Coordinates of C-alpha atoms and ligand atoms in Angstrom, one line a residue:
X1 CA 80.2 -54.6 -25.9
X2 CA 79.7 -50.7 -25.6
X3 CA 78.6 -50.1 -21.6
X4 CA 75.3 -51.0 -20.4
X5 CA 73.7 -48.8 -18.2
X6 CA 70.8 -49.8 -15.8
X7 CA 68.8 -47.3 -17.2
X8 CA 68.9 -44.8 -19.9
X9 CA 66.8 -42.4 -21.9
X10 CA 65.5 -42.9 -25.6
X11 CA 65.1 -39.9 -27.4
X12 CA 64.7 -39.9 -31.1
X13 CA 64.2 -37.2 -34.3
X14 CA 61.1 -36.1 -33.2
X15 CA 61.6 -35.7 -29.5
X16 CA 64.8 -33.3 -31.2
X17 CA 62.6 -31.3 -33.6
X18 CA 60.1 -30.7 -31.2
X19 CA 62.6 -29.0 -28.8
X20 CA 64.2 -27.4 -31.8
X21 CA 60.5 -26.0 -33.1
X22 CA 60.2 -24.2 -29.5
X23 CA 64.0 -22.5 -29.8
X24 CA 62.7 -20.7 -32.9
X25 CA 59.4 -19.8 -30.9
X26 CA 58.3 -16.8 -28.9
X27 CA 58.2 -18.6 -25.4
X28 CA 61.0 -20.3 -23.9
X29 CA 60.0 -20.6 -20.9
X30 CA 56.1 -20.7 -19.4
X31 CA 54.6 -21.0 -22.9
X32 CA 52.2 -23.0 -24.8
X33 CA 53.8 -26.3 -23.9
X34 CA 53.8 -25.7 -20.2
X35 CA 50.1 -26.0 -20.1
X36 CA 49.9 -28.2 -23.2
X37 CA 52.1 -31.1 -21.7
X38 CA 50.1 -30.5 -17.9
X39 CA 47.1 -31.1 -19.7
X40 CA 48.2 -34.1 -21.3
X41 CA 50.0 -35.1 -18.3
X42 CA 46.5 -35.0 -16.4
X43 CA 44.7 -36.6 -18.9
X44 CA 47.4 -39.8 -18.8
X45 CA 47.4 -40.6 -15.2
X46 CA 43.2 -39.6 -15.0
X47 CA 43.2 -37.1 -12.6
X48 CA 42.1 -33.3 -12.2
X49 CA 45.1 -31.3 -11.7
X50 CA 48.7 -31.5 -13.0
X51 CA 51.5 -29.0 -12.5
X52 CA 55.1 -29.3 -14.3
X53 CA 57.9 -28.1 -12.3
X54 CA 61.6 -27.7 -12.5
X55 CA 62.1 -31.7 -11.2
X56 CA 60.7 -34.2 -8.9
X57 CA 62.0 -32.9 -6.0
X58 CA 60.9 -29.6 -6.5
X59 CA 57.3 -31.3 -6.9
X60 CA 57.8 -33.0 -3.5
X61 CA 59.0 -29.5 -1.6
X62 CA 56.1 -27.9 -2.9
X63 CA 53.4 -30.8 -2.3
X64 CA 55.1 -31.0 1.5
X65 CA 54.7 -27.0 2.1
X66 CA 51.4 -27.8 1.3
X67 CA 50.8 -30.7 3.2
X68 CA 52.5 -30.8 5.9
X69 CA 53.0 -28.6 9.4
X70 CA 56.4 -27.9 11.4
X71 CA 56.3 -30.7 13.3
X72 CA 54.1 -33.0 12.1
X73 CA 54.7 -36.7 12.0
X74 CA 55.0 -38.4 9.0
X75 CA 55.2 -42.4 8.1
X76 CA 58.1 -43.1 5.2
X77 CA 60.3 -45.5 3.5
X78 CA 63.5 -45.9 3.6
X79 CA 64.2 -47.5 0.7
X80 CA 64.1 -44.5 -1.6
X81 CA 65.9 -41.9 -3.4
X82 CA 67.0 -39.3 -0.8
X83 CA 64.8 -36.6 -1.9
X84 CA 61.4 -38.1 -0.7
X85 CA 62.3 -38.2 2.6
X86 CA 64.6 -34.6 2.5
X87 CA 61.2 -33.2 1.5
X88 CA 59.2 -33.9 5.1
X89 CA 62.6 -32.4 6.5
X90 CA 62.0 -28.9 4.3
X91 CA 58.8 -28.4 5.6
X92 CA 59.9 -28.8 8.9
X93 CA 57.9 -31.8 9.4
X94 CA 59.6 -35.3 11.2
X95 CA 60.1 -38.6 9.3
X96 CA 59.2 -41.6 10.9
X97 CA 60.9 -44.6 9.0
X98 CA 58.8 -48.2 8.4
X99 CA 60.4 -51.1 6.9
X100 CA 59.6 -51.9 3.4
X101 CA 57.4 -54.9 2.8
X102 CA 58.8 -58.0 0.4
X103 CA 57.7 -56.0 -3.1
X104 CA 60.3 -53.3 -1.7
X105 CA 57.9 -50.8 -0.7
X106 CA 56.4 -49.6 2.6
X107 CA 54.8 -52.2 4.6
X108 CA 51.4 -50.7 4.9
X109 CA 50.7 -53.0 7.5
X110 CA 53.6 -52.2 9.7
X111 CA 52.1 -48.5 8.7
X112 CA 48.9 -49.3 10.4
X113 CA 50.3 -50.8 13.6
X114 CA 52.1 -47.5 13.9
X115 CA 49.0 -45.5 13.5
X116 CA 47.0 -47.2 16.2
X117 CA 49.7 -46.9 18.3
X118 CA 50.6 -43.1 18.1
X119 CA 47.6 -40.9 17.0
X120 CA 49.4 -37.9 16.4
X121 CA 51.0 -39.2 13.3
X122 CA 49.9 -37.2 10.6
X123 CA 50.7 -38.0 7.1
X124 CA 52.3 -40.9 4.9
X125 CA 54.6 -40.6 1.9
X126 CA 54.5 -44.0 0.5
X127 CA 56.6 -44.5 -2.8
X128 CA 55.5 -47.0 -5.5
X129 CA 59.4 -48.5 -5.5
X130 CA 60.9 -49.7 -8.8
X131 CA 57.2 -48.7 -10.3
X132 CA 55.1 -51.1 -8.1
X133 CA 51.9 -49.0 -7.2
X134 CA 50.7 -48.9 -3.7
X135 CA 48.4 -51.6 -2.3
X136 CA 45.2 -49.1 -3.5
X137 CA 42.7 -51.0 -1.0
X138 CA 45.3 -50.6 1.5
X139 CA 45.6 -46.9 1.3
X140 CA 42.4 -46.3 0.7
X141 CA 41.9 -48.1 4.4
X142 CA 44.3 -45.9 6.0
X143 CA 43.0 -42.6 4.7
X144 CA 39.5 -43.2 5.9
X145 CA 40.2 -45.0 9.7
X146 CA 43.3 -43.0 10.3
X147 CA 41.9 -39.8 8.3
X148 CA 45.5 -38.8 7.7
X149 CA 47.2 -37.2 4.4
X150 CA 48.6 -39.3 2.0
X151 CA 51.3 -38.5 -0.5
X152 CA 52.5 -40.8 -3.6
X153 CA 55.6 -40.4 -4.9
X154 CA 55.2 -41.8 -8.1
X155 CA 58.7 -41.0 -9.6
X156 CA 59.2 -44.9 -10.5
X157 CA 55.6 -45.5 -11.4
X158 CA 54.1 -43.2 -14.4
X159 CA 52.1 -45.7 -16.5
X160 CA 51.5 -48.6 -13.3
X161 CA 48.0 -49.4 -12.9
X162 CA 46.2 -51.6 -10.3
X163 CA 42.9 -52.8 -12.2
X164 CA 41.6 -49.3 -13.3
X165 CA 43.4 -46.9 -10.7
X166 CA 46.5 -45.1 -12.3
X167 CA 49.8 -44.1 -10.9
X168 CA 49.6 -40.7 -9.9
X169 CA 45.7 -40.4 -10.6
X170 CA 45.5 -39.7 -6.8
X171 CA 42.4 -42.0 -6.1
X172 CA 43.7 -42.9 -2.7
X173 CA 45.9 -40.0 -1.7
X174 CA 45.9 -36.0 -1.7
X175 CA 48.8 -35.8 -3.8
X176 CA 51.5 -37.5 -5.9
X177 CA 54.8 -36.8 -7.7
X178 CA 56.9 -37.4 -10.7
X179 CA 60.1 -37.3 -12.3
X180 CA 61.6 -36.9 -15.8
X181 CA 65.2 -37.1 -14.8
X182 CA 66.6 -39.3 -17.9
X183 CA 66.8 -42.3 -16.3
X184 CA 63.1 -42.8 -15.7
X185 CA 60.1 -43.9 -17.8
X186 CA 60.3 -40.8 -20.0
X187 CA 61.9 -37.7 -19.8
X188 CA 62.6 -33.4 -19.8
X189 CA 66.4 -33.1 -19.0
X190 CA 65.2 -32.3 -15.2
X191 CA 62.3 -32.1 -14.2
X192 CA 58.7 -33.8 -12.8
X193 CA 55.0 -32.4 -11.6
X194 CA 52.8 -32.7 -8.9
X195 CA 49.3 -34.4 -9.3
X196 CA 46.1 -33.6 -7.7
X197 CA 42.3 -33.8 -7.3
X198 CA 42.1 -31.1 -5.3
X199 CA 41.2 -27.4 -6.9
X200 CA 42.5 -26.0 -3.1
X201 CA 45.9 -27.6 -3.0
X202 CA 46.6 -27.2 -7.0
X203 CA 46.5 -23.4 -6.6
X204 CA 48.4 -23.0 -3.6
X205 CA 51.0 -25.0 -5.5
X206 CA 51.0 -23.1 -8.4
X207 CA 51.2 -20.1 -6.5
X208 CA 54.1 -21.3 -4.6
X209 CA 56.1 -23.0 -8.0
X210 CA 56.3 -19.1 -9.0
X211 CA 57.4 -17.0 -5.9
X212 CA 54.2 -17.1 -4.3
X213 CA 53.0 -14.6 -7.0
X214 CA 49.6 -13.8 -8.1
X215 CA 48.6 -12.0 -10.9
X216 CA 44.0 -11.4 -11.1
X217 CA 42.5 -9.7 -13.4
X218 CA 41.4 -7.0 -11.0
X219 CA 44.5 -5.8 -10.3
X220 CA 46.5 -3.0 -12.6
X221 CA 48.4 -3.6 -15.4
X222 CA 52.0 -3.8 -13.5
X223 CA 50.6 -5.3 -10.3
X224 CA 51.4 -8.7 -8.7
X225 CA 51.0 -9.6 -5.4
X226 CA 53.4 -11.8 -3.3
X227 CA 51.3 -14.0 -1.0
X228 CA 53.1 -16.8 0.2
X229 CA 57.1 -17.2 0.1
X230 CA 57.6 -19.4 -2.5
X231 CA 59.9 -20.5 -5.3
X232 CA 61.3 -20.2 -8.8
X233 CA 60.5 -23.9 -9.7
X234 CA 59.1 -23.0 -13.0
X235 CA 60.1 -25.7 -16.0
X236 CA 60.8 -24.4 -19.7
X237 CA 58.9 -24.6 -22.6
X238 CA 61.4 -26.5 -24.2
X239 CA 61.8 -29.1 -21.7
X240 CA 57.9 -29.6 -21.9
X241 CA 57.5 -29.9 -25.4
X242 CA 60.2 -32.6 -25.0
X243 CA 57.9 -34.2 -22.6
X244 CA 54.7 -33.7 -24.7
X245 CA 56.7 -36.2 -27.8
X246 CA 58.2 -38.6 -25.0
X247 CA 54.5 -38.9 -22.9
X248 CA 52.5 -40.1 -26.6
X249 CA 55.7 -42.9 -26.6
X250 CA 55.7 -44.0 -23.0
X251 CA 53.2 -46.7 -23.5
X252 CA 55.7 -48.1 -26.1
X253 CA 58.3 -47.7 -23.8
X254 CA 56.6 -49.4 -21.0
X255 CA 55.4 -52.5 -23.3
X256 CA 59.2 -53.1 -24.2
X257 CA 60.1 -52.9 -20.5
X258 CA 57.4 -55.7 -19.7
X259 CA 59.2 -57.7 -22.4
X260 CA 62.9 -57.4 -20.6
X261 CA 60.6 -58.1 -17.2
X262 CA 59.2 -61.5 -19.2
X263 CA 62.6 -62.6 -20.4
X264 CA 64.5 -62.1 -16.9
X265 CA 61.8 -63.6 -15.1
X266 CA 62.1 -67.0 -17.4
X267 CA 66.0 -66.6 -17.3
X268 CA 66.1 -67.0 -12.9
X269 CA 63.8 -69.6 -12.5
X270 CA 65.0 -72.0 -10.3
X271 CA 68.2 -69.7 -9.7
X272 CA 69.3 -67.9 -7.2
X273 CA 68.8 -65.0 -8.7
X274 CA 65.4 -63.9 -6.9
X275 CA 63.3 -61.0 -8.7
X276 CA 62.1 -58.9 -6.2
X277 CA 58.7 -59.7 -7.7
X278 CA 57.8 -61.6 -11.4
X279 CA 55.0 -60.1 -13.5
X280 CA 51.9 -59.2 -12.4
X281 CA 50.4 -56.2 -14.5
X282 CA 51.0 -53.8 -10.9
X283 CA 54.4 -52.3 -12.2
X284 CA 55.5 -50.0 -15.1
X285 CA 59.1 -51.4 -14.3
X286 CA 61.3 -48.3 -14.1
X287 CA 63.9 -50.8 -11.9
X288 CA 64.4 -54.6 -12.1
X289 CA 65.7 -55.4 -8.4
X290 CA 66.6 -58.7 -8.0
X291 CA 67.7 -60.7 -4.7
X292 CA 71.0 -62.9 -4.4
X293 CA 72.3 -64.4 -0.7
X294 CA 75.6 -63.3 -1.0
X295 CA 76.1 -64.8 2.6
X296 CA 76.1 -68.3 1.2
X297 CA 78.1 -67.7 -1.4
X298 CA 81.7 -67.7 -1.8
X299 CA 81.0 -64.2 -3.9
X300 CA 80.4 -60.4 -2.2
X301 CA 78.0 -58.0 -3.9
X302 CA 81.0 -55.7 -4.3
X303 CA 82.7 -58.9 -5.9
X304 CA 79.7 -58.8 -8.6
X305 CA 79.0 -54.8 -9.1
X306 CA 83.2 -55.0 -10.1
X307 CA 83.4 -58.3 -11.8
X308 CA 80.3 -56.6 -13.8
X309 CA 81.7 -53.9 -14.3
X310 CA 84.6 -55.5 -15.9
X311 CA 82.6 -56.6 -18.5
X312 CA 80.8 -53.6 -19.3
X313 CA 77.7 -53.8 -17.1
X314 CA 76.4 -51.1 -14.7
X315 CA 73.9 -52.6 -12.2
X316 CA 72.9 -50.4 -9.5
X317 CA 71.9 -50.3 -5.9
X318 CA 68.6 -49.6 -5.0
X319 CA 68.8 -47.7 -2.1
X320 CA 71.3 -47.6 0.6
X321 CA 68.5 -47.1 3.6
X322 CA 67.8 -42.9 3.8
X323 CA 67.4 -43.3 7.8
X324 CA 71.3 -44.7 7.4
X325 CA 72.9 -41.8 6.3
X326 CA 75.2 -39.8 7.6
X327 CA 72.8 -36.5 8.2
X328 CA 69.7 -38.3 9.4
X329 CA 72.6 -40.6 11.8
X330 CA 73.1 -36.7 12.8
X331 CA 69.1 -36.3 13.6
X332 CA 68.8 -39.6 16.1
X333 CA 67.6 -42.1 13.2
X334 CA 69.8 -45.4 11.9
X335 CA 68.2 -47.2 14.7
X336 CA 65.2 -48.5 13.2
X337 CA 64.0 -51.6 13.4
X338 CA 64.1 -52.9 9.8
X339 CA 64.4 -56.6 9.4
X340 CA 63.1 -56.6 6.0
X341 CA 65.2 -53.5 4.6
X342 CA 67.8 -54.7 6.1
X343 CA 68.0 -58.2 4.4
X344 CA 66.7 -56.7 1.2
X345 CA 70.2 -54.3 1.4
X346 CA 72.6 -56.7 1.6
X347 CA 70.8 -58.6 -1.0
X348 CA 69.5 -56.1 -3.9
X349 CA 70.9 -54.7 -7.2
X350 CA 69.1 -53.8 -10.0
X351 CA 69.7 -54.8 -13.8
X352 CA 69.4 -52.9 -16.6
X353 CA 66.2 -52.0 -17.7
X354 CA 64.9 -49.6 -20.4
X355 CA 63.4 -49.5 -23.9
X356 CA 66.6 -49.1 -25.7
X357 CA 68.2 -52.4 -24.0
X358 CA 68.2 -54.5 -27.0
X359 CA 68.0 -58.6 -27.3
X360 CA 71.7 -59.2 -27.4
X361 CA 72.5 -57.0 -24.4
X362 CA 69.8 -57.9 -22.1
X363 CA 71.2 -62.0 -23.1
X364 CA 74.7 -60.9 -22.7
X365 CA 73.7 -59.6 -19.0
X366 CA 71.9 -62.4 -18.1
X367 CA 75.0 -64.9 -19.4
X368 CA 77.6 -63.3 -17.9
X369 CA 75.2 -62.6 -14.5
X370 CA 75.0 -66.2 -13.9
X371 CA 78.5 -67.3 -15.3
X372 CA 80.1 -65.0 -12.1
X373 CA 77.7 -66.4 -9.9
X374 CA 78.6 -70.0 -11.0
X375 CA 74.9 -71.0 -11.5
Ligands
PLP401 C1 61.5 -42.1 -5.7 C2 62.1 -40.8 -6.1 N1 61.5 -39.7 -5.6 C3 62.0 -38.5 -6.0 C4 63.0 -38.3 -6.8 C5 63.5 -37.0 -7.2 O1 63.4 -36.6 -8.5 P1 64.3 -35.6 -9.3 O2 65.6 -36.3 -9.5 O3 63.6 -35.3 -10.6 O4 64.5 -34.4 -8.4 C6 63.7 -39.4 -7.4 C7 64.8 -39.3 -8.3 O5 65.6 -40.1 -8.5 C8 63.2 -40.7 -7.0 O6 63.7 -41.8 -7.5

């Protein structure tokens, strides 16, 4: 069995020859296809304003300048990839960390408590984890009691849905993000955009994606004006027109993803192998994160990620706790109290999941998953 990753991209002829089509072009980079695939982009997750950048971080540095104040207190997770919570500390801003509620991402609840208590808190970045979308009814709550800014970082979650609301369409929030790193839904090499409803907020982010620089018409021939300090964070027009071919697919890919979902969640009923949640139509399942009690087992989860590995399977762990690591130990955090992330760590890995995961591998995971664990 060749290695099974936990996730992977799937690119095929035409994703090539449309990448190949803008090499023999006259724009390489912040052509046609720049605004082509933030149109389409826009149209997809149904909201106003879409902006391609060099990668999903980028989108969250730049959404945060815009966002956020030096100082300002902000509500997070931390079970997420680093850069969501790296972003409140570029624009100066302070995370405070919530625990995660049992679908793995931010206990809105918990989020609310902290709001009544401490009025000056100013923004939450919620992430829709593994591709789970945020409770809608619940943000939209928050937003209009607590009157405070809202981002979604919606890396996992292009193509979720709750009822009609889209990931990343912004209903309930001022901005979100994305990423096409190649292990997501779909994918540009790097990169990832920023999503909003707002005309104010989409054109100071432009501005800022190139150096701050503005161009009218106006001004003379050679002029520019730098306004702002901002950032080369531009994205090429090849790795757009790769995005354009890969965005008319992703609603294939996602379909073939809530097949693997359907055939794990029959395989660990009754097991011990706990999904972190079965189907429900609220995920576009970029991670399948299952729970196992390794404490009553005679098995560690290092035990399984090596036994695994051993027979050509990569699960992954998804995510050591940000407020954990070494540099924010260094800022005061670690402390937290996170009963729920902290249970959900010792007990999470994910499995692989993505559109090119065929029958016999996604059978031969599931064997050889419950063979180690005896069950
Ligand atoms: C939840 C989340 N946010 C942000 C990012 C950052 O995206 P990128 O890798 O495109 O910079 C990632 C990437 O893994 C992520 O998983």
């Amino acid at each position: 069995m060749n290695f099974i990753p936990y996730g992977k991209q799937l690119l095929t002829d035409d994703d090539i020859e449309s990448v190949v089509d803008v090499l023999h072009s006259d724009y390489l980079t912040t052509g046609p296809s720049v605004s082509a695939f933030e149109d389409a982009l826009s149209d997809y997750c149904n909201v106003k304003y879409a902006i391609a950048v060099a990668n999903g971080t980028a989108a969250l540095h730049l959404a945060s300048l815009v966002l956020l104040n030096r100082n300002d207190k902000v509500l997070t997770t931390p079970n997420s990839f680093l850069a969501t919570s790296n972003a409140i500390l570029y624009a100066g801003a302070t995370p405070v960390f919530i625990d995660i509620a049992k679908d793995g991402n931010i206990d809105l609840d918990l989020c609310e408590e902290a709001l009544k208590k401490d009025s000056t808190i100013k923004a939450l970045y919620g992430v829709a984890f593994s591709g789970r979308i945020l409770d809608q009814e619940k943000l939209k709550h928050l937003k209009e009691t607590y009157g405070i800014v809202i981002l979604e970082d919606c890396a996992h979650a292009i193509g979720a849905k709750e009822g009609l609301i889209k990931a990343a369409s912004c209903t309930n929030s001022d901005v979100s993000i994305l990423s096409f790193h190649p292990v997501k839904h779909m994918t540009t090499g790097e990169g990832g955009a920023i999503t909003t409803n707002s005309k104010e907020l989409y054109e100071k982010m432009l501005m800022l994606r190139g150096h701050g620089m503005v161009k009218t018409p106006d001004m003379k021939p050679w002029e520019y004006e730098m306004r702002e300090l901002g950032f080369n964070y531009r994205i090429t027009d090849m790795q757009c027109a790769l995005g354009l071919s890969q965005l008319k697919k992703l609603d294939q890919f996602i379909e073939r993803r809530i097949e693997l979902v359907k055939v794990y969640d029959d395989a660990f009923i009754d097991s011990i192998v706990k999904p972190l949640y079965t189907y429900d139509g609220k995920s576009s399942y970029h991670l399948y994160v299952v729970q196992v009690e390794f404490s009553k087992l005679n098995i560690t989860k290092e035990d399984l990620f090596n036994l695994l590995r051993e027979k050509s399977i990569g699960i992954q762990l998804h995510y050591i706790p940000i407020n954990k690591q070494p540099y924010y130990k260094g800022l005061g955090y670690g402390n937290e109290v996170t009963p729920v992330m902290d249970k959900y760590y010792d007990e999470c890995f994910s499995l692989p999941m993505f559109p090119k995961l065929s029958d016999e591998e996604q059978a031969y995971t599931i064997k050889q998953l419950l063979e180690i664990l005896d069950v």
